[in-house]
PDB file of C-alpha atoms in Angstrom:
ATOM      1  CA  MET F   1     -67.135  24.863 -29.821  1.00  0.00           C
ATOM      2  CA  GLY F   2     -66.089  24.591 -26.168  1.00  0.00           C
ATOM      3  CA  LEU F   3     -62.146  23.068 -24.644  1.00  0.00           C
ATOM      4  CA  LEU F   4     -63.999  19.717 -24.034  1.00  0.00           C
ATOM      5  CA  GLU F   5     -65.087  19.201 -27.680  1.00  0.00           C
ATOM      6  CA  THR F   6     -62.069  20.676 -29.468  1.00  0.00           C
ATOM      7  CA  THR F   7     -59.722  18.379 -26.789  1.00  0.00           C
ATOM      8  CA  ILE F   8     -61.700  15.144 -27.802  1.00  0.00           C
ATOM      9  CA  SER F   9     -62.324  15.778 -31.253  1.00  0.00           C
ATOM     10  CA  GLY F  10     -59.530  17.863 -32.409  1.00  0.00           C
ATOM     11  CA  ARG F  11     -62.283  20.335 -34.191  1.00  0.00           C
ATOM     12  CA  LYS F  12     -61.367  24.315 -34.332  1.00  0.00           C
ATOM     13  CA  ARG F  13     -62.871  26.667 -36.123  1.00  0.00           C
ATOM     14  CA  ARG F  14     -61.068  30.090 -36.036  1.00  0.00           C
ATOM     15  CA  ASN F  15     -60.984  33.431 -37.531  1.00  0.00           C
ATOM     16  CA  SER F  16     -58.165  35.712 -38.481  1.00  0.00           C
ATOM     17  CA  HIS F  17     -58.456  37.548 -34.823  1.00  0.00           C
ATOM     18  CA  ALA F  18     -58.985  34.088 -33.044  1.00  0.00           C
ATOM     19  CA  HIS F  19     -56.181  32.424 -34.707  1.00  0.00           C
ATOM     20  CA  VAL F  20     -53.891  35.092 -34.194  1.00  0.00           C
ATOM     21  CA  VAL F  21     -54.865  35.123 -30.332  1.00  0.00           C
ATOM     22  CA  SER F  22     -54.252  31.538 -30.346  1.00  0.00           C
ATOM     23  CA  GLU F  23     -51.127  31.344 -31.468  1.00  0.00           C
ATOM     24  CA  LEU F  24     -49.211  33.716 -29.638  1.00  0.00           C
ATOM     25  CA  GLY F  25     -51.307  32.710 -26.574  1.00  0.00           C
ATOM     26  CA  SER F  26     -50.982  28.747 -27.284  1.00  0.00           C
ATOM     27  CA  ALA F  27     -46.803  29.738 -27.799  1.00  0.00           C
ATOM     28  CA  ILE F  28     -46.709  32.266 -24.530  1.00  0.00           C
ATOM     29  CA  VAL F  29     -48.222  29.226 -22.442  1.00  0.00           C
ATOM     30  CA  SER F  30     -46.107  26.638 -24.011  1.00  0.00           C
ATOM     31  CA  GLY F  31     -42.567  28.850 -23.291  1.00  0.00           C
ATOM     32  CA  ARG F  32     -41.865  29.300 -26.702  1.00  0.00           C
ATOM     33  CA  ILE F  33     -42.215  32.783 -25.996  1.00  0.00           C
ATOM     34  CA  ALA F  34     -40.861  33.541 -22.587  1.00  0.00           C
ATOM     35  CA  GLU F  35     -42.128  35.108 -20.028  1.00  0.00           C
ATOM     36  CA  GLY F  36     -41.037  38.748 -19.502  1.00  0.00           C
ATOM     37  CA  SER F  37     -39.882  38.808 -23.173  1.00  0.00           C
ATOM     38  CA  LEU F  38     -40.977  41.397 -25.382  1.00  0.00           C
ATOM     39  CA  LEU F  39     -43.337  40.124 -28.403  1.00  0.00           C
ATOM     40  CA  PRO F  40     -42.131  41.142 -31.858  1.00  0.00           C
ATOM     41  CA  ASN F  41     -43.257  44.378 -32.636  1.00  0.00           C
ATOM     42  CA  ASP F  42     -46.780  45.149 -35.121  1.00  0.00           C
ATOM     43  CA  ALA F  43     -44.898  45.226 -38.447  1.00  0.00           C
ATOM     44  CA  GLU F  44     -43.324  42.296 -37.852  1.00  0.00           C
ATOM     45  CA  LEU F  45     -46.597  39.980 -36.838  1.00  0.00           C
ATOM     46  CA  SER F  46     -48.724  41.895 -39.234  1.00  0.00           C
ATOM     47  CA  MET F  47     -46.322  40.193 -41.777  1.00  0.00           C
ATOM     48  CA  ARG F  48     -45.961  37.049 -40.105  1.00  0.00           C
ATOM     49  CA  PHE F  49     -49.801  36.598 -39.631  1.00  0.00           C
ATOM     50  CA  GLY F  50     -50.778  38.014 -42.892  1.00  0.00           C
ATOM     51  CA  VAL F  51     -53.685  40.198 -41.147  1.00  0.00           C
ATOM     52  CA  SER F  52     -54.044  43.871 -40.432  1.00  0.00           C
ATOM     53  CA  ARG F  53     -52.940  46.362 -37.216  1.00  0.00           C
ATOM     54  CA  THR F  54     -56.695  46.403 -36.188  1.00  0.00           C
ATOM     55  CA  VAL F  55     -56.706  42.839 -35.643  1.00  0.00           C
ATOM     56  CA  LEU F  56     -53.419  43.041 -34.380  1.00  0.00           C
ATOM     57  CA  ARG F  57     -54.475  45.448 -31.643  1.00  0.00           C
ATOM     58  CA  GLU F  58     -57.944  43.880 -30.707  1.00  0.00           C
ATOM     59  CA  THR F  59     -55.552  40.446 -30.407  1.00  0.00           C
ATOM     60  CA  MET F  60     -53.298  42.408 -27.837  1.00  0.00           C
ATOM     61  CA  LYS F  61     -56.609  43.700 -26.446  1.00  0.00           C
ATOM     62  CA  THR F  62     -57.265  40.165 -25.865  1.00  0.00           C
ATOM     63  CA  LEU F  63     -54.024  38.813 -24.390  1.00  0.00           C
ATOM     64  CA  ALA F  64     -53.625  41.391 -21.939  1.00  0.00           C
ATOM     65  CA  ALA F  65     -57.465  40.537 -20.952  1.00  0.00           C
ATOM     66  CA  LYS F  66     -56.365  37.285 -20.185  1.00  0.00           C
ATOM     67  CA  ARG F  67     -53.106  38.915 -18.424  1.00  0.00           C
ATOM     68  CA  LEU F  68     -50.404  36.866 -20.378  1.00  0.00           C
ATOM     69  CA  VAL F  69     -48.959  40.535 -21.993  1.00  0.00           C
ATOM     70  CA  GLU F  70     -48.824  44.110 -20.846  1.00  0.00           C
ATOM     71  CA  PRO F  71     -48.161  46.720 -23.402  1.00  0.00           C
ATOM     72  CA  LYS F  72     -46.460  49.738 -22.016  1.00  0.00           C
ATOM     73  CA  ALA F  73     -46.162  53.059 -24.377  1.00  0.00           C
ATOM     74  CA  LYS F  74     -42.269  53.367 -26.122  1.00  0.00           C
ATOM     75  CA  VAL F  75     -41.147  50.116 -24.391  1.00  0.00           C
ATOM     76  CA  GLY F  76     -43.503  47.110 -26.213  1.00  0.00           C
ATOM     77  CA  THR F  77     -46.017  44.354 -25.190  1.00  0.00           C
ATOM     78  CA  ARG F  78     -44.034  42.677 -22.239  1.00  0.00           C
ATOM     79  CA  VAL F  79     -45.609  39.009 -21.833  1.00  0.00           C
ATOM     80  CA  LEU F  80     -46.397  38.665 -18.140  1.00  0.00           C
ATOM     81  CA  ASP F  81     -44.817  35.785 -15.458  1.00  0.00           C
ATOM     82  CA  ARG F  82     -46.640  33.285 -15.027  1.00  0.00           C
ATOM     83  CA  SER F  83     -48.120  34.083 -11.575  1.00  0.00           C
ATOM     84  CA  SER F  84     -49.942  36.650 -13.446  1.00  0.00           C
ATOM     85  CA  TRP F  85     -51.858  34.648 -16.152  1.00  0.00           C
ATOM     86  CA  ASN F  86     -55.479  34.072 -15.813  1.00  0.00           C
ATOM     87  CA  PHE F  87     -55.741  30.422 -15.504  1.00  0.00           C
ATOM     88  CA  PHE F  88     -59.806  30.546 -14.952  1.00  0.00           C
ATOM     89  CA  ASP F  89     -59.729  31.604 -18.374  1.00  0.00           C
ATOM     90  CA  PRO F  90     -60.781  28.675 -20.819  1.00  0.00           C
ATOM     91  CA  ASP F  91     -58.345  29.262 -23.540  1.00  0.00           C
ATOM     92  CA  VAL F  92     -55.374  30.053 -21.361  1.00  0.00           C
ATOM     93  CA  LEU F  93     -56.479  26.618 -19.786  1.00  0.00           C
ATOM     94  CA  GLY F  94     -56.566  25.576 -23.306  1.00  0.00           C
ATOM     95  CA  TRP F  95     -53.298  26.157 -23.922  1.00  0.00           C
ATOM     96  CA  ARG F  96     -52.224  25.111 -21.127  1.00  0.00           C
ATOM     97  CA  CYS F  97     -53.452  21.449 -22.002  1.00  0.00           C
ATOM     98  CA  GLU F  98     -51.788  21.727 -25.407  1.00  0.00           C
ATOM     99  CA  ALA F  99     -48.367  22.167 -23.917  1.00  0.00           C
ATOM    100  CA  GLY F 100     -48.712  18.860 -22.392  1.00  0.00           C
ATOM    101  CA  ILE F 101     -50.028  17.335 -18.950  1.00  0.00           C
ATOM    102  CA  ASP F 102     -48.502  16.131 -16.416  1.00  0.00           C
ATOM    103  CA  GLN F 103     -49.079  15.087 -12.556  1.00  0.00           C
ATOM    104  CA  GLU F 104     -48.319  18.559 -11.074  1.00  0.00           C
ATOM    105  CA  PHE F 105     -50.980  19.760 -13.451  1.00  0.00           C
ATOM    106  CA  VAL F 106     -53.829  17.155 -12.822  1.00  0.00           C
ATOM    107  CA  LYS F 107     -53.156  17.517  -9.359  1.00  0.00           C
ATOM    108  CA  HIS F 108     -53.370  21.356  -9.143  1.00  0.00           C
ATOM    109  CA  LEU F 109     -56.810  21.195 -11.270  1.00  0.00           C
ATOM    110  CA  ALA F 110     -58.171  18.273  -8.856  1.00  0.00           C
ATOM    111  CA  GLU F 111     -57.200  20.394  -5.636  1.00  0.00           C
ATOM    112  CA  ILE F 112     -59.190  23.511  -7.110  1.00  0.00           C
ATOM    113  CA  ARG F 113     -61.867  21.525  -8.036  1.00  0.00           C
ATOM    114  CA  LEU F 114     -62.352  19.802  -4.502  1.00  0.00           C
ATOM    115  CA  ALA F 115     -61.949  23.361  -3.085  1.00  0.00           C
ATOM    116  CA  LEU F 116     -65.146  24.024  -4.962  1.00  0.00           C
ATOM    117  CA  GLU F 117     -67.249  21.609  -6.457  1.00  0.00           C
ATOM    118  CA  PRO F 118     -68.215  19.948  -3.374  1.00  0.00           C
ATOM    119  CA  ALA F 119     -69.116  22.935  -1.510  1.00  0.00           C
ATOM    120  CA  ALA F 120     -71.204  23.689  -4.826  1.00  0.00           C
ATOM    121  CA  ALA F 121     -72.761  20.241  -4.543  1.00  0.00           C
ATOM    122  CA  ALA F 122     -73.755  20.879  -0.780  1.00  0.00           C
ATOM    123  CA  ALA F 123     -75.304  24.308  -1.540  1.00  0.00           C
ATOM    124  CA  ALA F 124     -77.472  22.530  -4.040  1.00  0.00           C
ATOM    125  CA  ALA F 125     -78.719  20.436  -1.109  1.00  0.00           C
ATOM    126  CA  LEU F 126     -79.812  22.923   0.866  1.00  0.00           C
ATOM    127  CA  GLN F 127     -81.657  25.289  -1.341  1.00  0.00           C
ATOM    128  CA  ALA F 128     -81.903  23.672  -5.253  1.00  0.00           C
ATOM    129  CA  SER F 129     -85.870  23.452  -6.441  1.00  0.00           C
ATOM    130  CA  ASN F 130     -87.500  20.071  -6.917  1.00  0.00           C
ATOM    131  CA  GLU F 131     -87.328  21.183 -10.371  1.00  0.00           C
ATOM    132  CA  ASP F 132     -84.108  20.780 -10.124  1.00  0.00           C
ATOM    133  CA  ILE F 133     -83.579  17.598  -8.720  1.00  0.00           C
ATOM    134  CA  VAL F 134     -85.813  16.067 -11.262  1.00  0.00           C
ATOM    135  CA  SER F 135     -83.224  17.846 -14.158  1.00  0.00           C
ATOM    136  CA  LEU F 136     -80.431  16.031 -11.854  1.00  0.00           C
ATOM    137  CA  TYR F 137     -81.800  12.966 -12.331  1.00  0.00           C
ATOM    138  CA  VAL F 138     -82.597  12.647 -15.898  1.00  0.00           C
ATOM    139  CA  ILE F 139     -78.824  14.185 -16.289  1.00  0.00           C
ATOM    140  CA  ALA F 140     -77.482  11.551 -14.340  1.00  0.00           C
ATOM    141  CA  ALA F 141     -79.663   8.837 -16.069  1.00  0.00           C
ATOM    142  CA  LYS F 142     -77.576   9.423 -19.515  1.00  0.00           C
ATOM    143  CA  PHE F 143     -74.374   7.939 -17.632  1.00  0.00           C
ATOM    144  CA  ASP F 144     -75.948   4.637 -17.792  1.00  0.00           C
ATOM    145  CA  ASN F 145     -74.998   3.818 -21.576  1.00  0.00           C
ATOM    146  CA  PRO F 146     -73.087   1.104 -22.463  1.00  0.00           C
ATOM    147  CA  GLN F 147     -72.794   2.425 -25.653  1.00  0.00           C
ATOM    148  CA  HIS F 148     -71.006   5.942 -25.188  1.00  0.00           C
ATOM    149  CA  THR F 149     -68.163   6.889 -26.951  1.00  0.00           C
ATOM    150  CA  PRO F 150     -65.128   9.411 -25.630  1.00  0.00           C
ATOM    151  CA  GLU F 151     -67.023  12.180 -26.475  1.00  0.00           C
ATOM    152  CA  SER F 152     -70.465  11.315 -25.681  1.00  0.00           C
ATOM    153  CA  ILE F 153     -69.862  10.533 -21.656  1.00  0.00           C
ATOM    154  CA  ALA F 154     -67.741  13.466 -21.392  1.00  0.00           C
ATOM    155  CA  LYS F 155     -70.884  15.895 -23.278  1.00  0.00           C
ATOM    156  CA  VAL F 156     -72.925  14.230 -20.157  1.00  0.00           C
ATOM    157  CA  ASP F 157     -70.265  14.324 -17.168  1.00  0.00           C
ATOM    158  CA  LEU F 158     -69.734  18.242 -18.163  1.00  0.00           C
ATOM    159  CA  GLU F 159     -73.344  19.020 -18.174  1.00  0.00           C
ATOM    160  CA  PHE F 160     -73.828  17.194 -14.574  1.00  0.00           C
ATOM    161  CA  HIS F 161     -71.172  19.048 -13.224  1.00  0.00           C
ATOM    162  CA  LEU F 162     -72.562  22.433 -14.293  1.00  0.00           C
ATOM    163  CA  ALA F 163     -75.738  21.706 -13.596  1.00  0.00           C
ATOM    164  CA  VAL F 164     -74.473  20.993  -9.537  1.00  0.00           C
ATOM    165  CA  ALA F 165     -72.720  24.481 -10.106  1.00  0.00           C
ATOM    166  CA  HIS F 166     -75.819  26.088 -11.226  1.00  0.00           C
ATOM    167  CA  MET F 167     -77.898  24.409  -8.657  1.00  0.00           C
ATOM    168  CA  SER F 168     -76.103  25.931  -5.988  1.00  0.00           C
ATOM    169  CA  GLY F 169     -76.702  29.897  -6.877  1.00  0.00           C
ATOM    170  CA  ASN F 170     -73.480  31.037  -6.412  1.00  0.00           C
ATOM    171  CA  PRO F 171     -72.161  32.652  -9.363  1.00  0.00           C
ATOM    172  CA  PHE F 172     -68.272  32.253  -8.439  1.00  0.00           C
ATOM    173  CA  MET F 173     -69.040  28.127  -8.891  1.00  0.00           C
ATOM    174  CA  ARG F 174     -70.914  28.589 -11.963  1.00  0.00           C
ATOM    175  CA  SER F 175     -67.380  30.719 -12.815  1.00  0.00           C
ATOM    176  CA  ALA F 176     -65.368  27.935 -12.112  1.00  0.00           C
ATOM    177  CA  SER F 177     -67.198  26.488 -15.356  1.00  0.00           C
ATOM    178  CA  GLY F 178     -63.491  26.320 -17.304  1.00  0.00           C
ATOM    179  CA  LEU F 179     -61.877  24.548 -14.441  1.00  0.00           C
ATOM    180  CA  ILE F 180     -64.204  21.583 -15.073  1.00  0.00           C
ATOM    181  CA  GLU F 181     -64.624  21.573 -18.304  1.00  0.00           C
ATOM    182  CA  ALA F 182     -60.691  21.755 -18.541  1.00  0.00           C
ATOM    183  CA  ALA F 183     -60.197  18.688 -15.641  1.00  0.00           C
ATOM    184  CA  LEU F 184     -62.631  16.680 -17.757  1.00  0.00           C
ATOM    185  CA  ALA F 185     -61.189  17.311 -20.957  1.00  0.00           C
ATOM    186  CA  ILE F 186     -57.988  16.213 -19.713  1.00  0.00           C
ATOM    187  CA  SER F 187     -59.479  12.820 -17.795  1.00  0.00           C
ATOM    188  CA  PHE F 188     -61.591  11.665 -20.615  1.00  0.00           C
ATOM    189  CA  GLN F 189     -58.418  12.289 -23.542  1.00  0.00           C
ATOM    190  CA  LEU F 190     -55.719  10.359 -21.525  1.00  0.00           C
ATOM    191  CA  SER F 191     -58.334   7.551 -19.989  1.00  0.00           C
ATOM    192  CA  SER F 192     -61.709   7.283 -20.941  1.00  0.00           C
ATOM    193  CA  PRO F 193     -64.237   5.109 -18.745  1.00  0.00           C
ATOM    194  CA  ALA F 194     -66.085   4.482 -21.910  1.00  0.00           C
ATOM    195  CA  ALA F 195     -63.455   1.938 -22.982  1.00  0.00           C
ATOM    196  CA  SER F 196     -65.043  -0.142 -20.321  1.00  0.00           C
ATOM    197  CA  PRO F 197     -68.726  -0.729 -19.568  1.00  0.00           C
ATOM    198  CA  ASP F 198     -67.776  -1.788 -16.038  1.00  0.00           C
ATOM    199  CA  THR F 199     -66.424   1.756 -15.614  1.00  0.00           C
ATOM    200  CA  ILE F 200     -69.459   3.267 -17.070  1.00  0.00           C
ATOM    201  CA  ALA F 201     -71.725   1.629 -14.608  1.00  0.00           C
ATOM    202  CA  GLU F 202     -69.160   2.571 -12.082  1.00  0.00           C
ATOM    203  CA  ILE F 203     -69.285   6.776 -13.391  1.00  0.00           C
ATOM    204  CA  ALA F 204     -73.106   6.629 -13.486  1.00  0.00           C
ATOM    205  CA  SER F 205     -73.344   5.008  -9.535  1.00  0.00           C
ATOM    206  CA  ASN F 206     -71.138   7.401  -8.081  1.00  0.00           C
ATOM    207  CA  HIS F 207     -72.653  10.399  -9.948  1.00  0.00           C
ATOM    208  CA  LEU F 208     -76.090   9.064  -8.849  1.00  0.00           C
ATOM    209  CA  ARG F 209     -75.122   9.315  -5.711  1.00  0.00           C
ATOM    210  CA  ILE F 210     -74.703  12.708  -5.382  1.00  0.00           C
ATOM    211  CA  VAL F 211     -78.058  13.217  -7.159  1.00  0.00           C
ATOM    212  CA  HIS F 212     -79.732  11.043  -3.925  1.00  0.00           C
ATOM    213  CA  ALA F 213     -77.606  13.300  -1.577  1.00  0.00           C
ATOM    214  CA  ILE F 214     -79.173  16.495  -2.932  1.00  0.00           C
ATOM    215  CA  ALA F 215     -82.710  15.058  -3.168  1.00  0.00           C
ATOM    216  CA  ALA F 216     -82.058  13.988   1.028  1.00  0.00           C
ATOM    217  CA  ARG F 217     -81.138  17.812   1.509  1.00  0.00           C
ATOM    218  CA  ASP F 218     -78.057  15.858   3.426  1.00  0.00           C
ATOM    219  CA  ALA F 219     -75.288  18.477   2.347  1.00  0.00           C
ATOM    220  CA  ASP F 220     -72.410  16.870   3.980  1.00  0.00           C
ATOM    221  CA  ALA F 221     -73.740  13.134   1.608  1.00  0.00           C
ATOM    222  CA  ALA F 222     -73.389  15.432  -0.810  1.00  0.00           C
ATOM    223  CA  VAL F 223     -70.046  16.716   0.211  1.00  0.00           C
ATOM    224  CA  LYS F 224     -68.937  13.138   0.360  1.00  0.00           C
ATOM    225  CA  ALA F 225     -70.180  12.108  -3.049  1.00  0.00           C
ATOM    226  CA  MET F 226     -68.606  14.859  -5.194  1.00  0.00           C
ATOM    227  CA  ARG F 227     -65.298  13.937  -3.202  1.00  0.00           C
ATOM    228  CA  HIS F 228     -65.387  11.051  -4.036  1.00  0.00           C
ATOM    229  CA  VAL F 229     -66.000  11.277  -8.005  1.00  0.00           C
ATOM    230  CA  ILE F 230     -63.485  13.793  -8.163  1.00  0.00           C
ATOM    231  CA  GLU F 231     -60.890  11.622  -6.400  1.00  0.00           C
ATOM    232  CA  VAL F 232     -61.450   8.991  -8.750  1.00  0.00           C
ATOM    233  CA  GLY F 233     -61.135  11.028 -11.815  1.00  0.00           C
ATOM    234  CA  LYS F 234     -58.097  12.571 -10.931  1.00  0.00           C
ATOM    235  CA  ASP F 235     -56.710   9.080  -9.453  1.00  0.00           C
ATOM    236  CA  ARG F 236     -57.583   7.776 -13.584  1.00  0.00           C
ATOM    237  CA  THR F 237     -55.860  10.540 -15.048  1.00  0.00           C
ATOM    238  CA  GLN F 238     -53.059  10.486 -12.802  1.00  0.00           C
ATOM    239  CA  LYS F 239     -52.543   6.702 -13.943  1.00  0.00           C
ATOM    240  CA  ALA F 240     -52.918   7.251 -17.240  1.00  0.00           C
ATOM    241  CA  ILE F 241     -50.185   9.311 -17.052  1.00  0.00           C
ATOM    242  CA  LYS F 242     -47.604   7.215 -16.008  1.00  0.00           C
ATOM    243  CA  THR F 243     -48.550   4.520 -18.280  1.00  0.00           C
ATOM    244  CA  VAL F 244     -48.072   7.226 -21.498  1.00  0.00           C
TER     245      VAL F 244
END
């Protein structure tokens, strides 16, 4: 289950390893466990979570891979500074979302999307196959449904943007899928266009412009259309934060 679905629906399924990773990761990213501090020793953590030492070792390996902690012999496992954290990791992004959304975080997410997704749209315009374009039209048509729920339209939006990233042919673009999903999860959680048929129609039209530009092999128009979609989403989210 991805970040977008769990953020909107609240449903989570975890085994013991995933549970401990989530509890510790969330505590670190939220600041409940301070940067630079040492985690409790294995015996204490094992007792607290009711898991084996083997599960704890795997947990620490997972958190270290996310650049949240660093184990050192004879010292212990230290929480790394925020500047080291891998915010491209979907779990880290999810924990950051759970910690609370503010204007700065929305701005930063939009900035990285604006740096990547318009370029992906331009690349798609230059090299997407006819089959790719037909598939993108099919996805775009799914927006035009006044019966959308927040979850259903969010899934369509994610499918669309990931398809454009795939059509770019650039594996680095595809690797940014976690950032795209986080931005959409936040946006649709705070202010879903599903609340208004007029807004759904606007979203559908804006995304269709991207497809038309790609189909016309017009890279500049694809860039402009994608930037507009991202800016509209950012503005909608920031307005929603102000009213919370």
